[in-house]
Amino acid sequence: MLEVRQHPARGRGLYTTRHVQGGEVVLQEGPLMLVAAHTMKDAACAMCLRHLAAVAGGIQCPQCQQASFCGSACKQAAESSHWVHGLDVCRAYQKLGAVSVGEQQALQDEQDLDAARFLIHALCLKALAVQGQADAIQRCTSLLSLVGDPTEVELRVATRLRPVLEHALNAVPNSVDVTEVATLLRKEQLNSYGILAPPPSTSQPSSAPAAPALASASLGAQGGDVQGAGYAPMTEEEAEDGERRLRGSALYVQASLINHECNPNVARFDAFDQQGPTSTHVCFKAMHDLPPGTEVFQSYCPLSWDHEERQAHCKDVYGFACTCQRCQMEGRHGDRMQGDDGSSGGWMTDDEEGGREAGMGEDGEGAPSISGVDGGSMAVDADAAGASEAGPLDPTYLQLYLLKYVCPIPSCFGTMAPVGPGVSLHECAVCGHTRSEEQFLQELEGPIAE
Ligand SMILES: C[S@@+](CC[C@H](N)C(=O)[O-])C[C@H]1O[C@@H](n2cnc3c(N)ncnc32)[C@H](O)[C@@H]1O
């Protein structure tokens, strides 16, 4: 269904090889690496990231006391996949747990601790690959195939973390290669997904839809149902405010090839709190029909973010300036107006500050081609929006797109996609809220009529 192609500006990307129906799963794959966040060491399984409130009783590692498991099967699996929680990782975790964190220390904050945890796994994986272990060789090769060359930032962090890693891994001083560590950090930054913890109100998340996060890795890369590549990790304070925290980060090989657009055409779903062998798999569903040869895009940040926030995020976290059709449109017309409740409104042109809603093109042309607003089908006509290389989006098209694909639940802002091919019921990839076509059309009458 998908093939890898090279784009002159975006690098590798995934493209459809046939017509894909809205709601079809375009990609589903198991993880290359999962790492539980340090703050979640007692709350998320170190093997599968399952939230321990979802199981009868978690098992804490009696040796390091820095990792927990959702059951004996995961504990054994982690111990026998040595790079997950073998003896070396366990000892390294134990030593890391004893290192104090603070301004003047090598470990400045929780993000450093998460980065150190990721690096312990990656360096142990490399050591196993050097010893010739087949699975480790394959995973190492995949890890190194991910995009990402270190910048000054990662080199500084790597220099700071080096003594901590050497202490944790029982390595001689200056034996850990700073450039190699910085490269691993950059690859994680650009490619990992932050996996959200279940909502605080529902600490019984056995069947709760998991958070799609592509995002934000330990360094603040992705998160949410947006590619890992994404959200900054939440602070304790934000978590207390009822926001969902990150339980950990995840790397997926093929999913890491999906580029960003601010009006994506696939949404990421995960199911970390469900039972079964595929609970750690990530799943991307087409949000609408995709003709053959279409590049598959996810969003590296929530669709509700404004133009400036999205631009800053793409630049600061991923190192590129987004030139997608939505950015072109919002750069030209100004940002989408937002209600106090975060609901989407119309657009303000730059010279319309404080002024009217600008729903249609100035000359009335370029009206959105959204089948369904009149005709009853919820499908936004993707062709009407054109390929990413086409000009700016029509403002009304974008307004309808956001109304349709941003979850209407206050403060969720997840992405909606059809539950399955040919199904008009849409489901939020973050909170699981569902909305029928009829409900959408009813909701649409309000803002459109105003
Ligand atoms: C998760 S990777 C995506 C796959 C990547 N293109 C590759 O070749 O492996 C993220 C990186 O892809 C590139 N990228 C993704 N979306 C882009 C976009 N809309 N414009 C320019 N570069 C983009 C950036 O370099 C970003 O750091």
Short mmCIF file of N, CA and C and ligand atoms in Angstrom, two decimals, residues 9-12 147 190-191 222 227 256-260 300 318 320, ligand 1:
data_model
loop_
_atom_site.label_atom_id
_atom_site.label_comp_id
_atom_site.label_asym_id
_atom_site.label_seq_id
_atom_site.Cartn_x
_atom_site.Cartn_y
_atom_site.Cartn_z
N ALA A 9 12.92 18.30 -0.65
CA ALA A 9 12.99 19.11 0.58
C ALA A 9 12.78 18.29 1.84
N ARG A 10 11.91 17.30 1.76
CA ARG A 10 11.52 16.58 2.98
C ARG A 10 12.29 15.30 3.23
N GLY A 11 13.13 14.90 2.26
CA GLY A 11 13.86 13.64 2.40
C GLY A 11 12.92 12.47 2.12
N ARG A 12 13.18 11.35 2.77
CA ARG A 12 12.35 10.17 2.52
C ARG A 12 10.92 10.40 3.02
N VAL A 147 16.69 9.20 10.31
CA VAL A 147 17.29 10.49 9.96
C VAL A 147 17.76 11.20 11.24
N LEU A 190 14.21 13.42 16.56
CA LEU A 190 13.49 13.60 15.30
C LEU A 190 12.48 12.49 15.00
N ASN A 191 12.64 11.35 15.64
CA ASN A 191 11.84 10.20 15.20
C ASN A 191 10.96 9.55 16.25
N GLN A 222 8.53 14.32 19.36
CA GLN A 222 7.15 14.16 19.01
C GLN A 222 6.24 13.70 20.12
N GLN A 227 2.94 12.93 15.31
CA GLN A 227 4.15 12.16 15.39
C GLN A 227 5.04 12.64 16.49
N SER A 256 8.61 6.23 11.24
CA SER A 256 9.56 7.36 11.29
C SER A 256 9.81 7.96 9.92
N LEU A 257 9.26 7.32 8.90
CA LEU A 257 9.44 7.87 7.54
C LEU A 257 8.29 8.79 7.15
N ILE A 258 7.32 8.96 8.04
CA ILE A 258 6.16 9.79 7.69
C ILE A 258 6.47 11.26 7.99
N ASN A 259 6.40 12.05 6.96
CA ASN A 259 6.69 13.49 7.09
C ASN A 259 5.49 14.24 7.65
N HIS A 260 5.74 15.52 7.90
CA HIS A 260 4.74 16.37 8.56
C HIS A 260 4.00 17.29 7.60
N TYR A 300 3.08 16.74 13.29
CA TYR A 300 3.99 16.60 14.42
C TYR A 300 3.53 17.44 15.62
N TYR A 318 12.28 19.91 15.01
CA TYR A 318 12.60 19.07 13.84
C TYR A 318 13.52 19.72 12.83
N PHE A 320 13.05 22.15 10.54
CA PHE A 320 12.62 22.59 9.21
C PHE A 320 11.52 23.63 9.33
C1 LIG B 1 10.41 11.57 11.35
S1 LIG B 1 11.50 12.16 10.12
C2 LIG B 1 10.57 11.91 8.67
C3 LIG B 1 11.32 11.10 7.63
C4 LIG B 1 12.50 11.80 7.01
N1 LIG B 1 12.05 12.66 5.92
C5 LIG B 1 13.56 10.85 6.52
O1 LIG B 1 14.14 11.08 5.45
O2 LIG B 1 13.84 9.87 7.22
C6 LIG B 1 11.41 13.87 10.45
C7 LIG B 1 12.28 14.71 9.56
O3 LIG B 1 11.79 14.73 8.22
C8 LIG B 1 11.91 16.04 7.67
N2 LIG B 1 10.57 16.60 7.41
C9 LIG B 1 9.39 16.09 7.82
N3 LIG B 1 8.35 16.81 7.38
C10 LIG B 1 8.88 17.84 6.68
C11 LIG B 1 8.31 18.94 5.98
N4 LIG B 1 7.00 19.16 5.91
N5 LIG B 1 9.17 19.80 5.35
C12 LIG B 1 10.52 19.62 5.41
N6 LIG B 1 11.11 18.59 6.07
C13 LIG B 1 10.31 17.70 6.69
C14 LIG B 1 12.65 16.88 8.69
O4 LIG B 1 14.01 16.80 8.40
C15 LIG B 1 12.33 16.16 9.99
O5 LIG B 1 13.29 16.39 10.98
#
